[in-house]
mmCIF file of C-alpha atoms and ligand atoms in Angstrom:
data_model
loop_
_atom_site.group_PDB
_atom_site.id
_atom_site.type_symbol
_atom_site.label_atom_id
_atom_site.label_comp_id
_atom_site.label_asym_id
_atom_site.label_seq_id
_atom_site.Cartn_x
_atom_site.Cartn_y
_atom_site.Cartn_z
ATOM 1 C CA MET A 24 -83.053 -60.217 72.359
ATOM 2 C CA ALA A 25 -86.117 -58.947 70.631
ATOM 3 C CA ARG A 26 -89.102 -61.136 69.954
ATOM 4 C CA ILE A 27 -89.494 -61.678 66.149
ATOM 5 C CA ILE A 28 -92.808 -60.426 64.625
ATOM 6 C CA ASP A 29 -93.277 -63.224 62.097
ATOM 7 C CA GLY A 30 -95.269 -61.729 58.939
ATOM 8 C CA THR A 31 -95.163 -64.940 57.195
ATOM 9 C CA GLU A 32 -96.847 -66.875 60.096
ATOM 10 C CA ILE A 33 -99.377 -64.194 60.693
ATOM 11 C CA SER A 34 -100.127 -64.169 56.885
ATOM 12 C CA ARG A 35 -100.545 -67.985 56.878
ATOM 13 C CA VAL A 36 -103.250 -67.833 59.720
ATOM 14 C CA MET A 37 -104.957 -64.916 57.945
ATOM 15 C CA ARG A 38 -105.015 -66.701 54.365
ATOM 16 C CA ALA A 39 -106.576 -69.724 56.161
ATOM 17 C CA GLU A 40 -109.305 -67.506 57.510
ATOM 18 C CA MET A 41 -109.771 -65.961 54.167
ATOM 19 C CA ALA A 42 -110.156 -69.268 52.427
ATOM 20 C CA GLN A 43 -113.211 -69.620 54.303
ATOM 21 C CA GLN A 44 -114.423 -66.177 53.191
ATOM 22 C CA VAL A 45 -113.640 -67.099 49.522
ATOM 23 C CA ALA A 46 -115.541 -70.492 50.017
ATOM 24 C CA ALA A 47 -118.637 -68.665 51.335
ATOM 25 C CA LEU A 48 -118.555 -66.338 48.048
ATOM 26 C CA LEU A 49 -117.815 -69.350 45.870
ATOM 27 C CA ALA A 50 -120.992 -70.943 47.273
ATOM 28 C CA VAL A 51 -123.139 -68.021 46.168
ATOM 29 C CA GLY A 52 -121.550 -68.071 42.641
ATOM 30 C CA VAL A 53 -118.991 -65.253 43.161
ATOM 31 C CA THR A 54 -115.387 -66.023 42.352
ATOM 32 C CA PRO A 55 -113.372 -63.003 43.664
ATOM 33 C CA GLY A 56 -111.184 -61.865 40.898
ATOM 34 C CA LEU A 57 -108.096 -59.683 40.692
ATOM 35 C CA SER A 58 -106.665 -58.146 37.558
ATOM 36 C CA VAL A 59 -103.203 -56.660 37.780
ATOM 37 C CA VAL A 60 -101.923 -54.432 34.781
ATOM 38 C CA LEU A 61 -98.239 -54.735 34.342
ATOM 39 C CA VAL A 62 -96.660 -52.201 31.955
ATOM 40 C CA GLY A 63 -93.232 -52.985 30.623
ATOM 41 C CA ASN A 64 -90.751 -55.896 31.839
ATOM 42 C CA ASN A 65 -89.031 -54.468 34.936
ATOM 43 C CA PRO A 66 -88.009 -57.791 36.638
ATOM 44 C CA ALA A 67 -88.714 -56.623 40.325
ATOM 45 C CA SER A 68 -92.337 -55.628 39.124
ATOM 46 C CA GLN A 69 -92.654 -58.909 37.255
ATOM 47 C CA ALA A 70 -91.777 -60.847 40.430
ATOM 48 C CA TYR A 71 -94.262 -58.736 42.674
ATOM 49 C CA VAL A 72 -97.097 -59.263 40.067
ATOM 50 C CA ALA A 73 -96.356 -63.037 39.834
ATOM 51 C CA SER A 74 -96.534 -63.407 43.643
ATOM 52 C CA LYS A 75 -99.838 -61.438 43.812
ATOM 53 C CA THR A 76 -101.516 -63.515 41.213
ATOM 54 C CA ARG A 77 -100.158 -66.738 42.565
ATOM 55 C CA ALA A 78 -101.447 -65.714 46.054
ATOM 56 C CA CYS A 79 -104.866 -65.232 44.637
ATOM 57 C CA GLU A 80 -104.940 -68.717 42.895
ATOM 58 C CA THR A 81 -103.906 -70.484 46.134
ATOM 59 C CA LEU A 82 -107.052 -69.049 47.946
ATOM 60 C CA GLY A 83 -109.387 -70.173 45.015
ATOM 61 C CA MET A 84 -109.638 -66.782 43.721
ATOM 62 C CA ARG A 85 -109.171 -65.544 40.089
ATOM 63 C CA GLY A 86 -105.734 -63.894 39.460
ATOM 64 C CA GLN A 87 -105.047 -62.463 36.138
ATOM 65 C CA THR A 88 -102.070 -60.445 34.705
ATOM 66 C CA LEU A 89 -102.376 -58.146 31.671
ATOM 67 C CA ASN A 90 -98.861 -57.398 30.381
ATOM 68 C CA LEU A 91 -98.746 -54.166 28.281
ATOM 69 C CA PRO A 92 -95.704 -53.157 26.221
ATOM 70 C CA GLU A 93 -93.487 -50.559 27.800
ATOM 71 C CA ASP A 94 -94.340 -47.926 25.148
ATOM 72 C CA VAL A 95 -98.287 -48.309 25.516
ATOM 73 C CA SER A 96 -99.949 -45.173 25.240
ATOM 74 C CA LYS A 97 -102.076 -43.403 27.927
ATOM 75 C CA ASP A 98 -105.241 -43.829 25.860
ATOM 76 C CA GLU A 99 -104.510 -47.551 25.258
ATOM 77 C CA LEU A 100 -103.827 -48.012 28.956
ATOM 78 C CA PHE A 101 -107.113 -46.226 29.806
ATOM 79 C CA ALA A 102 -109.058 -48.430 27.268
ATOM 80 C CA VAL A 103 -107.800 -51.580 29.225
ATOM 81 C CA ILE A 104 -108.814 -50.050 32.570
ATOM 82 C CA ASP A 105 -112.225 -48.958 31.062
ATOM 83 C CA ARG A 106 -112.677 -52.747 30.105
ATOM 84 C CA LEU A 107 -111.808 -54.074 33.446
ATOM 85 C CA ASN A 108 -113.954 -51.326 35.160
ATOM 86 C CA ALA A 109 -116.946 -52.602 33.236
ATOM 87 C CA ASP A 110 -116.204 -56.561 33.636
ATOM 88 C CA PRO A 111 -118.441 -57.947 36.331
ATOM 89 C CA ALA A 112 -116.015 -60.916 36.799
ATOM 90 C CA VAL A 113 -113.343 -58.452 37.890
ATOM 91 C CA HIS A 114 -113.556 -57.279 41.556
ATOM 92 C CA GLY A 115 -110.221 -55.722 42.052
ATOM 93 C CA ILE A 116 -107.822 -53.750 39.562
ATOM 94 C CA LEU A 117 -104.233 -52.912 40.360
ATOM 95 C CA VAL A 118 -101.920 -51.118 38.129
ATOM 96 C CA GLN A 119 -98.325 -52.040 39.186
ATOM 97 C CA LEU A 120 -96.186 -49.136 39.936
ATOM 98 C CA PRO A 121 -93.728 -47.646 39.018
ATOM 99 C CA LEU A 122 -95.143 -46.887 35.566
ATOM 100 C CA PRO A 123 -92.879 -45.658 32.631
ATOM 101 C CA ALA A 124 -92.336 -41.809 32.740
ATOM 102 C CA HIS A 125 -94.449 -41.026 29.827
ATOM 103 C CA LEU A 126 -97.672 -42.206 31.635
ATOM 104 C CA PRO A 127 -99.378 -39.839 34.138
ATOM 105 C CA TYR A 128 -99.550 -42.237 37.184
ATOM 106 C CA LYS A 129 -101.946 -40.164 39.127
ATOM 107 C CA ALA A 130 -104.355 -39.819 36.252
ATOM 108 C CA VAL A 131 -104.023 -43.689 35.696
ATOM 109 C CA LEU A 132 -104.771 -44.562 39.294
ATOM 110 C CA GLU A 133 -107.742 -42.137 39.367
ATOM 111 C CA HIS A 134 -109.042 -43.979 36.139
ATOM 112 C CA ILE A 135 -109.715 -47.179 38.250
ATOM 113 C CA HIS A 136 -113.300 -47.397 39.445
ATOM 114 C CA PRO A 137 -113.070 -46.527 43.293
ATOM 115 C CA ASP A 138 -115.184 -49.811 43.927
ATOM 116 C CA LYS A 139 -112.428 -51.886 42.354
ATOM 117 C CA ASP A 140 -109.515 -49.813 43.639
ATOM 118 C CA VAL A 141 -108.049 -52.722 45.922
ATOM 119 C CA ASP A 142 -104.695 -50.703 46.291
ATOM 120 C CA GLY A 143 -106.707 -47.873 47.892
ATOM 121 C CA PHE A 144 -104.856 -45.219 46.048
ATOM 122 C CA HIS A 145 -107.746 -43.468 44.457
ATOM 123 C CA PRO A 146 -108.558 -40.138 46.034
ATOM 124 C CA GLN A 147 -111.994 -41.278 46.954
ATOM 125 C CA ASN A 148 -110.803 -44.143 48.918
ATOM 126 C CA ALA A 149 -108.105 -42.182 50.458
ATOM 127 C CA GLY A 150 -110.724 -39.761 51.797
ATOM 128 C CA LEU A 151 -113.137 -42.448 52.942
ATOM 129 C CA ALA A 152 -110.205 -44.058 54.774
ATOM 130 C CA PHE A 153 -109.258 -40.737 56.437
ATOM 131 C CA VAL A 154 -112.941 -40.357 57.665
ATOM 132 C CA GLY A 155 -112.806 -43.809 59.038
ATOM 133 C CA ASP A 156 -115.620 -45.108 56.633
ATOM 134 C CA PRO A 157 -115.579 -49.045 56.694
ATOM 135 C CA ARG A 158 -116.319 -49.117 52.790
ATOM 136 C CA ALA A 159 -112.866 -47.668 52.140
ATOM 137 C CA PHE A 160 -110.156 -49.821 50.637
ATOM 138 C CA VAL A 161 -107.178 -49.111 52.900
ATOM 139 C CA PRO A 162 -103.865 -49.320 51.141
ATOM 140 C CA CYS A 163 -102.405 -52.674 51.852
ATOM 141 C CA THR A 164 -98.979 -51.944 53.515
ATOM 142 C CA PRO A 165 -100.581 -49.786 56.310
ATOM 143 C CA ALA A 166 -103.592 -52.165 56.686
ATOM 144 C CA GLY A 167 -101.215 -55.067 57.070
ATOM 145 C CA ILE A 168 -99.078 -53.243 59.594
ATOM 146 C CA MET A 169 -102.417 -52.609 61.580
ATOM 147 C CA GLU A 170 -103.194 -56.327 61.341
ATOM 148 C CA MET A 171 -99.909 -57.156 62.542
ATOM 149 C CA ILE A 172 -99.851 -55.023 65.511
ATOM 150 C CA ARG A 173 -103.402 -56.142 66.467
ATOM 151 C CA ARG A 174 -102.691 -59.811 66.056
ATOM 152 C CA GLU A 175 -99.411 -59.584 67.990
ATOM 153 C CA GLY A 176 -101.358 -58.087 70.968
ATOM 154 C CA ILE A 177 -99.329 -54.995 70.868
ATOM 155 C CA SER A 178 -101.196 -52.117 72.631
ATOM 156 C CA THR A 179 -101.201 -48.625 70.854
ATOM 157 C CA ARG A 180 -103.535 -46.645 73.179
ATOM 158 C CA GLY A 181 -101.575 -43.725 74.526
ATOM 159 C CA LYS A 182 -98.342 -44.911 73.078
ATOM 160 C CA HIS A 183 -96.157 -42.701 71.194
ATOM 161 C CA VAL A 184 -95.663 -44.024 67.704
ATOM 162 C CA VAL A 185 -92.942 -42.403 65.528
ATOM 163 C CA ILE A 186 -93.243 -42.941 61.829
ATOM 164 C CA VAL A 187 -90.278 -42.294 59.451
ATOM 165 C CA GLY A 188 -91.317 -41.294 56.023
ATOM 166 C CA ARG A 189 -94.298 -39.442 54.818
ATOM 167 C CA SER A 190 -95.479 -41.264 51.698
ATOM 168 C CA LEU A 191 -98.996 -41.524 50.464
ATOM 169 C CA ILE A 192 -98.946 -45.144 50.238
ATOM 170 C CA VAL A 193 -97.515 -46.100 53.560
ATOM 171 C CA SER A 194 -96.946 -43.468 56.200
ATOM 172 C CA LYS A 195 -99.624 -40.936 55.764
ATOM 173 C CA PRO A 196 -102.523 -43.454 55.839
ATOM 174 C CA LEU A 197 -101.039 -45.335 58.663
ATOM 175 C CA ALA A 198 -100.611 -42.172 60.896
ATOM 176 C CA SER A 199 -104.384 -41.591 60.388
ATOM 177 C CA LEU A 200 -105.262 -45.226 61.248
ATOM 178 C CA LEU A 201 -103.156 -45.196 64.278
ATOM 179 C CA MET A 202 -104.464 -42.026 65.680
ATOM 180 C CA ALA A 203 -108.082 -42.970 65.155
ATOM 181 C CA PRO A 204 -110.404 -43.741 68.128
ATOM 182 C CA GLY A 205 -109.697 -47.442 68.886
ATOM 183 C CA PRO A 206 -105.899 -47.595 68.164
ATOM 184 C CA ASP A 207 -105.638 -44.219 70.103
ATOM 185 C CA ALA A 208 -101.979 -43.795 69.609
ATOM 186 C CA THR A 209 -100.185 -40.364 69.683
ATOM 187 C CA VAL A 210 -98.412 -40.208 66.271
ATOM 188 C CA THR A 211 -95.321 -38.355 65.176
ATOM 189 C CA LEU A 212 -94.461 -38.249 61.308
ATOM 190 C CA THR A 213 -90.880 -37.605 60.446
ATOM 191 C CA HIS A 214 -89.296 -37.109 56.972
ATOM 192 C CA ARG A 215 -86.203 -36.168 55.043
ATOM 193 C CA HIS A 216 -86.211 -32.541 56.312
ATOM 194 C CA THR A 217 -86.706 -33.419 59.995
ATOM 195 C CA PRO A 218 -83.572 -32.152 61.822
ATOM 196 C CA ASP A 219 -82.079 -34.484 64.415
ATOM 197 C CA LEU A 220 -84.159 -37.597 63.450
ATOM 198 C CA ALA A 221 -82.728 -39.410 66.389
ATOM 199 C CA SER A 222 -84.287 -37.051 68.943
ATOM 200 C CA PHE A 223 -87.753 -38.203 67.602
ATOM 201 C CA THR A 224 -87.015 -42.004 67.162
ATOM 202 C CA ARG A 225 -85.670 -42.211 70.647
ATOM 203 C CA GLN A 226 -88.958 -41.116 71.983
ATOM 204 C CA ALA A 227 -90.862 -43.910 70.179
ATOM 205 C CA ASP A 228 -92.747 -46.755 72.057
ATOM 206 C CA ILE A 229 -93.401 -48.115 68.581
ATOM 207 C CA LEU A 230 -91.108 -47.088 65.729
ATOM 208 C CA ILE A 231 -92.258 -47.601 62.074
ATOM 209 C CA VAL A 232 -89.669 -46.976 59.400
ATOM 210 C CA ALA A 233 -90.712 -46.593 55.654
ATOM 211 C CA VAL A 234 -87.877 -44.900 53.798
ATOM 212 C CA GLY A 235 -85.786 -47.183 51.568
ATOM 213 C CA LYS A 236 -82.280 -46.595 53.214
ATOM 214 C CA GLN A 237 -80.359 -49.439 54.519
ATOM 215 C CA ASN A 238 -79.192 -48.872 58.272
ATOM 216 C CA LEU A 239 -80.933 -45.547 58.523
ATOM 217 C CA ILE A 240 -81.889 -46.570 62.122
ATOM 218 C CA THR A 241 -79.185 -47.825 64.471
ATOM 219 C CA ALA A 242 -79.258 -49.060 68.012
ATOM 220 C CA ASP A 243 -78.225 -45.628 69.371
ATOM 221 C CA MET A 244 -81.444 -44.262 67.972
ATOM 222 C CA VAL A 245 -83.945 -46.116 69.806
ATOM 223 C CA LYS A 246 -84.988 -46.619 73.460
ATOM 224 C CA PRO A 247 -84.851 -50.037 75.154
ATOM 225 C CA GLY A 248 -88.089 -51.772 74.845
ATOM 226 C CA VAL A 249 -89.170 -50.406 71.668
ATOM 227 C CA VAL A 250 -91.398 -52.113 69.082
ATOM 228 C CA VAL A 251 -89.983 -51.764 65.572
ATOM 229 C CA ILE A 252 -91.702 -52.452 62.365
ATOM 230 C CA ASP A 253 -89.430 -52.098 59.472
ATOM 231 C CA VAL A 254 -90.993 -51.455 56.072
ATOM 232 C CA GLY A 255 -87.877 -50.729 54.084
ATOM 233 C CA GLN A 256 -86.992 -53.039 51.260
ATOM 234 C CA ASN A 257 -83.509 -52.481 49.905
ATOM 235 C CA ARG A 258 -81.831 -54.777 47.361
ATOM 236 C CA ILE A 259 -78.114 -55.309 48.292
ATOM 237 C CA PRO A 260 -75.444 -57.152 46.134
ATOM 238 C CA ASP A 261 -74.830 -60.656 47.481
ATOM 239 C CA GLU A 262 -72.655 -63.035 45.620
ATOM 240 C CA SER A 263 -73.344 -65.881 47.864
ATOM 241 C CA SER A 264 -77.180 -65.694 46.883
ATOM 242 C CA PRO A 265 -78.277 -67.431 43.791
ATOM 243 C CA ARG A 266 -80.068 -64.141 42.706
ATOM 244 C CA GLY A 267 -77.038 -62.023 43.261
ATOM 245 C CA TYR A 268 -78.715 -59.932 45.808
ATOM 246 C CA ARG A 269 -80.491 -59.936 49.031
ATOM 247 C CA MET A 270 -83.157 -57.866 50.776
ATOM 248 C CA VAL A 271 -82.772 -55.818 53.738
ATOM 249 C CA GLY A 272 -84.768 -53.273 55.622
ATOM 250 C CA ASP A 273 -84.070 -49.697 56.838
ATOM 251 C CA VAL A 274 -83.018 -50.799 60.283
ATOM 252 C CA ASP A 275 -79.819 -52.309 61.597
ATOM 253 C CA PHE A 276 -81.648 -55.509 62.472
ATOM 254 C CA THR A 277 -78.688 -56.952 64.546
ATOM 255 C CA GLY A 278 -77.939 -53.900 66.618
ATOM 256 C CA VAL A 279 -81.475 -52.843 67.252
ATOM 257 C CA SER A 280 -82.718 -56.409 68.132
ATOM 258 C CA GLU A 281 -80.399 -56.154 71.174
ATOM 259 C CA LYS A 282 -82.572 -53.310 72.535
ATOM 260 C CA ALA A 283 -85.934 -53.763 71.150
ATOM 261 C CA GLU A 284 -88.866 -55.819 72.776
ATOM 262 C CA ALA A 285 -90.109 -56.869 69.260
ATOM 263 C CA ILE A 286 -88.989 -56.334 65.665
ATOM 264 C CA THR A 287 -90.048 -57.342 62.255
ATOM 265 C CA PRO A 288 -87.476 -59.027 59.982
ATOM 266 C CA VAL A 289 -86.906 -58.189 56.313
ATOM 267 C CA PRO A 290 -87.787 -60.273 54.504
ATOM 268 C CA GLY A 291 -90.674 -62.049 56.272
ATOM 269 C CA GLY A 292 -92.220 -59.246 58.103
ATOM 270 C CA VAL A 293 -94.155 -56.469 56.468
ATOM 271 C CA GLY A 294 -93.833 -57.910 52.950
ATOM 272 C CA PRO A 295 -96.003 -60.971 53.288
ATOM 273 C CA MET A 296 -98.618 -58.829 55.175
ATOM 274 C CA THR A 297 -98.866 -56.390 52.124
ATOM 275 C CA ILE A 298 -99.855 -59.078 49.762
ATOM 276 C CA THR A 299 -102.272 -60.821 52.329
ATOM 277 C CA MET A 300 -104.183 -57.388 52.639
ATOM 278 C CA LEU A 301 -104.421 -57.349 48.877
ATOM 279 C CA LEU A 302 -106.215 -60.556 48.931
ATOM 280 C CA ALA A 303 -108.439 -59.285 51.899
ATOM 281 C CA ASN A 304 -109.404 -56.050 49.787
ATOM 282 C CA THR A 305 -110.080 -57.999 46.792
ATOM 283 C CA ILE A 306 -112.509 -60.363 48.857
ATOM 284 C CA GLN A 307 -114.045 -57.112 50.331
ATOM 285 C CA ALA A 308 -114.578 -55.632 46.866
ATOM 286 C CA ALA A 309 -116.309 -58.975 45.564
ATOM 287 C CA ARG A 310 -118.469 -58.994 48.664
ATOM 288 C CA GLN A 311 -119.473 -55.301 48.459
ATOM 289 C CA LEU A 312 -120.219 -55.759 44.757
ATOM 290 C CA HIS A 313 -122.343 -58.960 45.320
ATOM 291 C CA GLU A 314 -124.248 -57.140 48.230
ATOM 292 C CA SER A 315 -124.915 -54.076 46.106
ATOM 293 C CA ARG A 316 -126.252 -56.190 43.214
ATOM 294 C CA GLY A 317 -128.495 -58.103 45.771
ATOM 295 C CA ALA A 318 -129.821 -54.701 47.031
ATOM 296 C CA GLN A 319 -130.735 -53.589 43.454
ATOM 297 C CA ARG A 320 -132.808 -56.599 42.918
HETATM 298 P P1 NAD B 429 -91.092 -42.973 49.345
HETATM 299 O O1 NAD B 429 -89.864 -42.774 48.550
HETATM 300 O O2 NAD B 429 -92.339 -42.630 48.742
HETATM 301 O O3 NAD B 429 -90.905 -42.254 50.735
HETATM 302 C C1 NAD B 429 -89.789 -42.255 51.316
HETATM 303 C C2 NAD B 429 -89.944 -41.176 52.594
HETATM 304 O O4 NAD B 429 -88.738 -41.346 53.351
HETATM 305 C C3 NAD B 429 -90.094 -39.903 52.134
HETATM 306 O O5 NAD B 429 -91.334 -39.287 52.837
HETATM 307 C C4 NAD B 429 -88.950 -39.147 52.742
HETATM 308 O O6 NAD B 429 -89.311 -37.857 53.086
HETATM 309 C C5 NAD B 429 -88.412 -39.998 53.802
HETATM 310 N N1 NAD B 429 -87.018 -39.933 53.905
HETATM 311 C C6 NAD B 429 -86.034 -40.018 52.943
HETATM 312 N N2 NAD B 429 -84.759 -39.917 53.543
HETATM 313 C C7 NAD B 429 -84.970 -39.662 54.776
HETATM 314 C C8 NAD B 429 -84.105 -39.500 55.988
HETATM 315 N N3 NAD B 429 -82.786 -39.419 55.675
HETATM 316 N N4 NAD B 429 -84.662 -39.522 57.103
HETATM 317 C C9 NAD B 429 -85.989 -39.310 57.281
HETATM 318 N N5 NAD B 429 -86.894 -39.592 56.208
HETATM 319 C C10 NAD B 429 -86.388 -39.809 55.129
HETATM 320 O O7 NAD B 429 -91.168 -44.537 49.776
HETATM 321 P P2 NAD B 429 -92.440 -45.500 50.170
HETATM 322 O O8 NAD B 429 -93.084 -45.883 48.907
HETATM 323 O O9 NAD B 429 -93.238 -45.182 51.378
HETATM 324 O O10 NAD B 429 -91.534 -46.744 50.577
HETATM 325 C C11 NAD B 429 -90.486 -46.689 51.611
HETATM 326 C C12 NAD B 429 -89.819 -47.975 51.783
HETATM 327 O O11 NAD B 429 -90.724 -49.060 52.136
HETATM 328 C C13 NAD B 429 -88.944 -48.332 50.439
HETATM 329 O O12 NAD B 429 -88.006 -49.136 50.885
HETATM 330 C C14 NAD B 429 -90.118 -49.324 49.885
HETATM 331 O O13 NAD B 429 -89.567 -50.414 48.954
HETATM 332 C C15 NAD B 429 -90.822 -50.026 51.040
HETATM 333 N N6 NAD B 429 -92.025 -50.533 50.892
HETATM 334 C C16 NAD B 429 -92.317 -51.899 51.383
HETATM 335 C C17 NAD B 429 -93.449 -52.276 51.267
HETATM 336 C C18 NAD B 429 -93.678 -53.807 51.842
HETATM 337 O O14 NAD B 429 -94.682 -54.473 51.402
HETATM 338 N N7 NAD B 429 -92.856 -54.274 52.719
HETATM 339 C C19 NAD B 429 -94.630 -51.581 50.701
HETATM 340 C C20 NAD B 429 -94.250 -50.402 50.253
HETATM 341 C C21 NAD B 429 -93.009 -49.819 50.420
#
């Protein structure tokens, strides 16, 4: 049976470390602050946003949500972002996705000042991360997966990492982090047009799946001893749950656990790590801003 990689426990340890970093900033008069912009009232987005701001507050940081109506115009949204860009008490800005269809999400993300872009979605941060610049804000999910791998003592050097999915927010930045000097993995990216997906996944020493399809990966598609990171989050109806649904990943957890050496569960795997890295990026933003102000004096 596979060892469970417990993202909740790794997050707990990391958040205890980060509480010390927050305390050091508070001691020099800086309260790291995250502002989350939520457009409309999608219940899943509302729940994500609430957990992000709550996590900030438990660490002694400032967490603020700005709730805008579903029909807010692009100019009104830009004005809100301008105000946050200019506010010295705001270190991190996050616009919760998805946005309503009338709002151009790429232009919105590019409107956030790169120094406050704690989601790491601005092209300037994507570029800095790609060249391995430590000032980059790395998107939270790939950053969380890298921390998880490192803290679990999973060696990536010379290993074949197969990633399923090619999204900008998870898979592409993750591929670049894993193949960089240090992690030194050999990386294969696969996607919806990859023929015979199983012929790739069976080669993986480490398999990372970020698609959004329940049971995409079954036991016959992995080799014995593989390490599996399941990023997928799929809501499936469940009358026995008070919410009427439960979350599952992209991997057939029961079947694949029989063959894998280690595996992340859903929930309790990658999810908590993502929020933890958002806190880490906000602390990094506050520290960088504080240091740059010191340098200007
Ligand atoms: P996306 O929709 O942007 O990308 C999905 C990718 O899957 C695409 O690149 C597509 O080519 C690929 N794909 C689709 N069908 C496929 C198939 N049959 N075979 C191989 N590849 C296929 O998704 P995303 O934003 O990267 O998210 C992926 C999943 O991860 C979703 O379930 C999402 O909810 C979840 N997610 C979880 C977290 C977390 O914190 N746990 C964070 C981000 C995303």
